[in-house]
Coordinates of C-alpha atoms and ligand atoms in Angstrom, one line a residue:
M202 CA 2.5 -22.1 -32.3
V203 CA 4.8 -19.5 -33.7
Y204 CA 5.3 -16.1 -32.3
S205 CA 4.7 -14.6 -35.7
D206 CA 5.8 -11.2 -36.9
K207 CA 2.2 -10.2 -36.9
V208 CA 1.8 -11.0 -33.2
R209 CA 5.1 -9.4 -32.3
G210 CA 4.1 -6.3 -34.3
H211 CA 0.9 -6.1 -32.4
Y212 CA 2.6 -5.9 -29.0
R213 CA 5.3 -3.6 -30.2
Q214 CA 2.6 -1.2 -31.4
E215 CA 0.9 -1.4 -28.0
L216 CA 4.2 -0.6 -26.2
D217 CA 5.0 2.2 -28.6
G218 CA 1.6 3.7 -27.9
L219 CA 2.4 3.8 -24.2
R220 CA 5.7 5.5 -24.9
E221 CA 4.1 8.1 -27.2
A222 CA 1.4 8.8 -24.6
G223 CA 4.1 9.4 -21.9
L224 CA 2.7 6.4 -20.0
F225 CA 5.6 4.0 -20.3
K226 CA 7.1 2.9 -16.9
Q227 CA 10.8 2.5 -16.7
E228 CA 12.4 0.5 -13.8
R229 CA 15.3 2.1 -12.1
Y230 CA 18.0 -0.1 -10.6
I231 CA 19.0 0.4 -7.0
R232 CA 22.4 -0.8 -6.0
S233 CA 22.2 -0.3 -2.2
P234 CA 19.9 -1.5 0.6
Q235 CA 16.6 0.3 1.0
A236 CA 17.2 3.5 3.1
A237 CA 16.7 7.3 3.2
E238 CA 19.6 7.6 0.8
I239 CA 20.0 5.0 -1.9
E240 CA 22.4 4.5 -4.8
V241 CA 20.4 4.4 -8.1
E242 CA 21.5 3.5 -11.6
F243 CA 19.4 5.4 -14.1
P244 CA 19.2 5.1 -17.0
A245 CA 20.3 1.5 -17.0
G246 CA 24.1 1.3 -17.4
A247 CA 24.7 4.8 -16.1
E248 CA 27.0 5.5 -13.2
G249 CA 25.3 5.0 -9.9
R250 CA 24.4 8.0 -7.9
M251 CA 23.2 8.7 -4.4
V252 CA 19.7 10.2 -4.1
I253 CA 17.3 10.8 -1.2
N254 CA 14.4 8.4 -1.4
F255 CA 10.8 9.7 -1.1
C256 CA 9.0 6.8 -2.6
A257 CA 9.5 3.8 -0.5
N258 CA 6.9 2.2 1.8
N259 CA 9.7 2.1 4.4
Y260 CA 7.6 4.1 6.7
L261 CA 9.4 3.1 9.9
G262 CA 12.8 2.8 8.4
L263 CA 13.0 -0.9 9.3
S264 CA 13.8 -2.3 5.9
S265 CA 17.5 -2.3 6.6
H266 CA 17.4 -1.9 10.4
H267 CA 20.4 -3.6 12.0
E268 CA 18.3 -5.6 14.6
V269 CA 16.0 -6.9 11.8
I270 CA 19.0 -7.9 9.7
E271 CA 20.7 -9.6 12.6
A272 CA 17.5 -11.5 13.6
A273 CA 17.0 -12.6 9.9
R274 CA 20.6 -13.8 9.8
T275 CA 20.2 -15.8 13.0
G276 CA 16.9 -17.2 11.7
L277 CA 18.4 -18.1 8.4
V278 CA 21.0 -20.3 10.1
A279 CA 18.6 -21.8 12.7
R280 CA 15.7 -22.6 10.3
G281 CA 17.2 -22.7 6.8
Y282 CA 16.7 -20.8 3.6
G283 CA 13.4 -22.3 2.5
L284 CA 10.8 -24.9 3.3
S285 CA 9.9 -26.2 -0.1
S286 CA 6.3 -26.6 0.8
V287 CA 3.0 -24.9 1.3
R288 CA 1.9 -24.3 4.9
F289 CA -0.5 -27.2 5.3
I290 CA 1.8 -29.9 4.1
C291 CA 5.2 -29.2 5.7
G292 CA 5.6 -25.5 5.4
T293 CA 4.7 -24.4 9.0
Q294 CA 7.4 -23.9 11.5
D295 CA 6.9 -22.9 15.1
I296 CA 8.1 -19.4 14.2
H297 CA 5.2 -19.0 11.7
R298 CA 2.7 -19.6 14.5
E299 CA 4.7 -17.3 16.8
L300 CA 4.5 -14.5 14.3
E301 CA 0.8 -15.0 13.8
Q302 CA 0.2 -14.8 17.5
K303 CA 2.3 -11.6 17.7
L304 CA 0.3 -10.0 14.8
T305 CA -3.0 -11.0 16.5
A306 CA -1.9 -9.3 19.7
F307 CA -0.7 -6.2 17.9
L308 CA -3.8 -5.8 15.7
G309 CA -6.1 -6.6 18.6
T310 CA -7.9 -9.4 16.8
E311 CA -8.7 -13.1 17.6
D312 CA -6.4 -14.9 15.1
T313 CA -4.1 -14.4 12.2
L314 CA -3.0 -16.4 9.1
L315 CA 0.1 -15.6 7.2
F316 CA 0.0 -15.4 3.4
P317 CA 2.9 -15.1 0.8
S318 CA 1.8 -11.5 0.3
C319 CA -1.1 -9.2 1.1
M320 CA -2.1 -9.5 -2.6
D321 CA -2.5 -13.2 -1.9
A322 CA -4.4 -12.6 1.3
N323 CA -6.8 -10.4 -0.6
A324 CA -7.0 -12.9 -3.5
G325 CA -8.0 -15.6 -1.1
V326 CA -10.1 -14.2 1.7
F327 CA -13.4 -13.2 0.1
E328 CA -13.8 -16.5 -1.7
A329 CA -13.0 -18.4 1.5
V330 CA -15.7 -16.7 3.6
L331 CA -18.5 -15.7 1.2
N332 CA -20.7 -17.3 -1.5
E333 CA -23.5 -16.4 -3.9
Q334 CA -25.9 -15.7 -1.1
D335 CA -23.8 -12.8 0.2
V336 CA -22.8 -9.3 -1.0
M337 CA -19.5 -7.4 -0.9
I338 CA -19.9 -3.6 -0.7
A339 CA -16.6 -1.9 -1.5
D340 CA -15.3 1.6 -1.4
R341 CA -14.7 2.7 -5.0
L342 CA -11.1 3.4 -4.5
V343 CA -10.0 0.1 -2.9
H344 CA -6.6 -1.3 -3.8
A345 CA -6.3 -3.3 -7.0
S346 CA -5.6 -6.5 -5.1
I347 CA -9.0 -6.2 -3.4
V348 CA -10.7 -5.7 -6.8
D349 CA -9.0 -8.9 -8.0
G350 CA -10.0 -10.8 -4.9
M351 CA -13.6 -9.8 -5.2
R352 CA -13.5 -11.0 -8.8
L353 CA -12.6 -14.4 -7.6
C354 CA -15.5 -14.6 -5.2
K355 CA -19.1 -15.6 -6.1
A356 CA -20.8 -13.2 -3.8
Q357 CA -22.6 -10.3 -5.4
Q358 CA -20.5 -7.1 -5.9
D359 CA -21.5 -3.6 -5.2
T360 CA -19.6 -0.3 -4.4
Y361 CA -20.1 2.9 -2.6
K362 CA -18.7 6.3 -3.4
H363 CA -15.3 6.9 -1.8
A364 CA -15.5 7.3 2.0
N365 CA -19.2 8.3 1.6
L366 CA -21.2 7.0 4.6
E367 CA -24.6 8.1 3.2
H368 CA -24.1 6.1 0.0
L369 CA -22.8 3.1 2.0
E370 CA -26.0 3.2 4.1
E371 CA -28.1 3.2 1.0
K372 CA -26.3 0.2 -0.3
L373 CA -26.6 -1.6 3.1
Q374 CA -30.4 -1.0 3.0
L375 CA -30.6 -2.3 -0.5
H376 CA -28.9 -5.5 0.4
Q377 CA -30.8 -6.5 3.6
D378 CA -32.1 -9.6 1.8
K379 CA -28.6 -11.1 1.5
R380 CA -27.3 -13.7 4.0
H381 CA -24.1 -11.8 4.8
R382 CA -23.0 -8.3 4.0
L383 CA -19.3 -7.4 4.0
I384 CA -18.2 -3.8 3.8
I385 CA -14.8 -3.5 2.2
T386 CA -12.3 -0.7 2.5
D387 CA -8.7 0.3 2.7
G388 CA -7.6 1.8 6.0
V389 CA -5.3 4.3 4.4
F390 CA -5.8 4.8 0.7
S391 CA -2.5 4.3 -1.1
M392 CA -2.8 7.0 -3.8
D393 CA -4.4 9.9 -1.8
G394 CA -3.2 9.0 1.6
D395 CA -6.6 9.6 3.2
L396 CA -8.1 7.5 6.0
A397 CA -11.3 5.6 5.8
P398 CA -14.0 6.8 8.3
L399 CA -13.9 3.5 10.2
D400 CA -15.9 4.6 13.2
G401 CA -18.9 5.6 11.0
I402 CA -18.4 2.4 8.9
C403 CA -18.5 0.2 12.1
D404 CA -21.7 2.0 13.3
L405 CA -23.4 1.3 10.0
A406 CA -22.2 -2.3 10.1
D407 CA -23.8 -2.7 13.6
K408 CA -27.1 -1.0 12.4
Y409 CA -27.4 -3.1 9.2
D410 CA -25.9 -6.4 10.5
A411 CA -22.8 -6.3 8.3
M412 CA -19.2 -7.4 8.7
V413 CA -16.3 -5.0 8.1
F414 CA -13.1 -5.7 6.1
V415 CA -10.1 -3.3 6.2
D416 CA -6.9 -3.6 4.3
D417 CA -4.4 -1.8 6.5
S418 CA -1.3 -2.2 4.4
H419 CA -0.5 1.5 4.5
A420 CA -1.2 1.8 8.2
S421 CA 0.0 -1.2 10.2
G422 CA 2.9 -0.2 12.4
F423 CA 2.4 3.6 12.4
I424 CA -1.2 4.9 12.1
G425 CA -2.8 5.3 15.6
K426 CA -1.2 6.4 18.8
T427 CA 0.7 3.1 19.2
G428 CA 0.9 2.3 15.5
R429 CA -1.7 -0.5 15.4
G430 CA -3.4 0.9 12.4
T431 CA -6.4 2.8 11.2
H432 CA -8.8 1.0 13.6
E433 CA -6.7 2.4 16.5
H434 CA -6.8 5.9 15.0
C435 CA -10.6 5.7 14.6
G436 CA -11.2 4.1 18.0
V437 CA -12.6 0.8 16.7
V438 CA -10.1 -1.8 17.7
G439 CA -12.0 -5.1 18.2
R440 CA -14.8 -4.0 15.8
I441 CA -13.1 -4.9 12.5
D442 CA -14.1 -8.5 11.5
I443 CA -11.3 -8.9 8.9
I444 CA -8.0 -7.0 8.6
T445 CA -5.5 -7.8 5.9
T446 CA -2.1 -6.2 5.9
T447 CA 1.4 -6.6 4.5
L448 CA 4.8 -7.2 6.0
G449 CA 6.1 -5.6 2.8
K450 CA 5.8 -2.0 3.9
A451 CA 6.3 -0.6 7.4
L452 CA 6.7 -4.0 9.0
G453 CA 10.2 -4.7 7.6
G454 CA 9.4 -4.3 3.9
A455 CA 10.5 -7.8 2.8
S456 CA 7.4 -9.8 1.9
G457 CA 4.4 -11.6 3.3
G458 CA 0.9 -10.6 4.3
C459 CA -1.9 -11.8 6.5
V460 CA -5.6 -12.2 7.2
S461 CA -6.3 -11.3 10.8
G462 CA -9.7 -11.1 12.5
R463 CA -12.6 -13.2 13.9
A464 CA -11.3 -16.7 14.7
E465 CA -13.9 -18.5 12.5
L466 CA -13.2 -16.3 9.5
V467 CA -9.4 -16.9 9.8
E468 CA -10.0 -20.6 10.2
M469 CA -12.1 -20.6 7.0
C470 CA -9.1 -19.1 5.2
R471 CA -6.8 -21.8 6.7
Q472 CA -9.2 -24.4 5.3
R473 CA -10.1 -22.8 1.9
A474 CA -8.1 -19.8 0.8
R475 CA -6.4 -20.9 -2.4
P476 CA -3.2 -18.7 -2.2
Y477 CA -2.7 -20.2 1.3
L478 CA -3.3 -23.8 0.1
F479 CA -1.4 -23.6 -3.2
S480 CA 1.5 -21.1 -2.8
N481 CA 4.7 -21.5 -0.9
T482 CA 5.1 -20.6 2.8
V483 CA 6.7 -17.4 3.8
A484 CA 10.5 -18.1 4.0
P485 CA 11.9 -18.6 7.6
V486 CA 14.4 -15.8 7.2
I487 CA 11.6 -13.4 6.6
V488 CA 9.5 -14.7 9.5
A489 CA 12.6 -14.4 11.8
G490 CA 13.1 -10.8 10.6
A491 CA 9.4 -10.0 11.1
L492 CA 9.4 -11.3 14.6
Q493 CA 12.1 -8.7 15.4
V494 CA 10.0 -6.0 13.7
M495 CA 7.1 -6.9 15.9
D496 CA 9.4 -6.5 18.9
L497 CA 10.6 -3.1 17.7
V498 CA 7.2 -1.7 17.0
T499 CA 5.8 -2.8 20.4
R500 CA 8.9 -1.7 22.4
N501 CA 8.1 2.1 22.0
T502 CA 6.5 4.6 19.7
E503 CA 9.7 6.5 18.9
R504 CA 9.7 5.6 15.2
R505 CA 6.1 6.3 14.4
D506 CA 6.4 9.5 16.4
K507 CA 9.3 10.6 14.3
L508 CA 7.4 9.7 11.2
E509 CA 4.5 11.9 12.3
A510 CA 6.8 14.8 12.9
N511 CA 8.6 14.3 9.6
T512 CA 5.2 14.2 7.8
A513 CA 4.1 17.5 9.4
F514 CA 7.3 19.2 8.5
W515 CA 7.2 18.0 4.9
R516 CA 3.6 19.0 4.3
A517 CA 4.1 22.4 5.8
G518 CA 7.2 23.0 3.6
L519 CA 5.6 21.9 0.4
K520 CA 2.5 24.0 1.1
E521 CA 4.6 27.0 1.9
A522 CA 6.4 26.6 -1.4
G523 CA 3.1 26.8 -3.2
F524 CA 2.4 23.1 -4.2
D525 CA -1.1 21.7 -4.6
L526 CA -1.3 18.8 -2.1
K527 CA -3.9 16.2 -1.2
E528 CA -4.9 16.8 2.4
G529 CA -4.5 14.0 4.8
E530 CA -3.0 12.6 8.0
S531 CA -0.8 9.8 6.7
P532 CA 2.8 9.9 5.5
I533 CA 1.6 9.6 1.9
V534 CA 1.8 13.2 0.6
P535 CA 0.7 13.5 -3.0
V536 CA 1.9 16.6 -4.9
M537 CA -0.8 17.1 -7.6
L538 CA 0.3 17.8 -11.1
Y539 CA -2.7 16.4 -13.0
N540 CA -0.9 16.0 -16.3
A541 CA 0.9 12.6 -16.9
R542 CA 3.7 14.0 -18.9
L543 CA 4.3 16.8 -16.5
A544 CA 4.5 14.2 -13.7
Q545 CA 7.1 12.2 -15.6
E546 CA 9.2 15.2 -16.4
F547 CA 8.9 16.6 -12.9
S548 CA 10.1 13.2 -11.5
R549 CA 13.1 13.2 -13.9
D550 CA 14.0 16.8 -12.9
L551 CA 13.8 15.9 -9.2
Y552 CA 16.1 13.0 -9.9
D553 CA 18.7 15.4 -11.5
E554 CA 18.5 17.3 -8.2
G555 CA 19.2 14.2 -6.2
I556 CA 15.6 13.4 -5.2
Y557 CA 14.0 10.1 -5.9
A558 CA 10.2 10.5 -6.2
I559 CA 8.0 8.9 -8.8
G560 CA 5.2 10.2 -11.0
F561 CA 1.9 8.3 -10.8
F562 CA -0.6 8.5 -13.6
F563 CA -3.2 6.5 -15.4
P564 CA -3.9 3.5 -14.9
V565 CA -2.5 3.7 -11.4
V566 CA -4.6 6.8 -10.7
A567 CA -7.5 8.2 -12.6
K568 CA -6.9 10.1 -15.9
G569 CA -6.2 13.7 -15.2
A570 CA -5.1 13.0 -11.6
A571 CA -1.3 12.6 -12.2
R572 CA 0.9 13.4 -9.3
I573 CA 4.2 12.9 -7.6
R574 CA 3.4 10.7 -4.6
T575 CA 5.9 11.5 -1.9
Q576 CA 6.2 9.2 1.1
L577 CA 7.9 10.0 4.4
S578 CA 9.9 7.7 6.6
A579 CA 11.3 7.6 10.1
A580 CA 14.6 7.0 8.3
H581 CA 14.5 10.6 7.0
D582 CA 16.4 13.1 9.1
R583 CA 15.8 16.9 8.9
R584 CA 18.6 17.4 6.4
H585 CA 17.0 14.9 4.0
L586 CA 13.7 16.8 4.2
E587 CA 15.3 20.2 3.8
A588 CA 17.2 19.0 0.7
G589 CA 14.0 17.5 -0.6
L590 CA 12.0 20.7 -0.2
E591 CA 14.8 22.8 -1.8
A592 CA 14.7 20.5 -4.9
F593 CA 10.9 20.6 -5.1
R594 CA 11.0 24.4 -5.0
K595 CA 13.6 24.5 -7.8
V596 CA 11.8 22.1 -10.1
G597 CA 8.4 23.7 -9.3
Q598 CA 9.8 27.0 -10.3
K599 CA 11.3 25.6 -13.5
H600 CA 7.9 24.4 -14.6
G601 CA 6.2 27.5 -13.4
I602 CA 3.6 25.8 -11.3
L603 CA 4.2 27.2 -7.8
G604 CA 1.0 28.7 -6.4
M605 CA -1.1 27.1 -9.1
G606 CA -4.1 24.9 -8.4
K607 CA -5.8 22.3 -10.6
K608 CA -7.5 24.8 -12.9
E609 CA -4.4 26.7 -13.7
I610 CA -2.2 23.7 -14.1
T611 CA -4.6 21.9 -16.4
E612 CA -5.3 25.0 -18.5
R613 CA -1.6 25.3 -19.1
F614 CA -0.6 21.6 -19.5
G615 CA -3.8 19.8 -20.4
L616 CA -5.1 16.7 -18.7
Ligands
PLP731 C1 0.8 -2.8 -1.0 C2 -0.6 -3.2 -0.8 C3 -1.0 -4.5 -1.0 C4 0.0 -5.6 -1.5 O1 0.8 -6.0 -0.5 P1 1.9 -7.1 -0.9 O2 2.2 -7.8 0.4 O3 3.1 -6.4 -1.5 O4 1.3 -8.1 -1.9 C5 -2.3 -4.9 -0.8 N1 -3.2 -3.9 -0.4 C6 -2.8 -2.6 -0.2 C7 -3.8 -1.6 0.2 C8 -1.5 -2.3 -0.5 O5 -1.2 -1.0 -0.3

């Protein structure tokens, strides 16, 4: 088969369409470790420059923590670089099991199974525990990886309006004839930063004999008084049947994910989940680093407390400057701009001011809901936040949007 001019022309046209619509995403090269301040090369080939980072999922500042690096280095020497195997053949070391046990204790569940990523955990878990006699009822804003995992599962699919317990209850009533019902939600929603009402969800699950699934990727390590996650914040530890989460965000930021929850459900994943059976094991160096991360997050709450204080300071500062924010309690603070092109330009102007924060727009968020998603970190010090606020004020002024809400911004810039 030839890659003909006609085929090439088709894809070039598609890509040009994205550029013209202001929807083309450009990677920026980072030349330093992940941290509050990073050296970025943008555009490609330009001189590197130091900028303050407001878009990493490095919530606890552990991505380049010296203890984590040291543990990873030691683990690398002790257990090698790779295992060249999936888990069930010869890809499980004692440290994989040790990490699973630590995650189980941390999350307050019965058992845990590591996956190459949380995307893989979500891709495998539904198919492993449900079939065509069952139903999955998902919040309409769940993460893309959950949507994909649900597609791979033969159970019936349904959805409820975002965080809407009345609508969820209707759906649970509707599906009482099914063998199992599984309610599916993110703990913290990645684009808006809001928390799922897990206490209400668990009550409904009890009332209508349903299981509860929570993806806590944007919560594990820092949401809740001791950072265990959204279930801790909502007072429902022990009532969530399946938790999936990632090691790729607060918990070290390298890679890896897990399914944690009821012992039988986790065992079903060990027997049946395809990304577990057919994709390589998490590298020993990452497992060794993650073990140190678990030690750090259980030692004290210093980091999550600092993150909470940083978030409060940042929100208050942006609000005072006149930005339109999504309300919430998580360190995800979206600055709403509504228009995709404006979000792109705003991000570029921030970069010129030494601030790294990315514009999000369709298809990552709904059309007309473009934004700069800022994320706080325990790695930020007050001076980083003050410099960030100063830059936001300056760029907001330049575009004339300070004090404007959705109506005024969209009237002026369109959707
Ligand atoms: C980031 C994220 C994932 C993917 O995690 P990886 O380990 O990077 O695959 C899955 N679910 C949610 C809610 C996420 O935010």
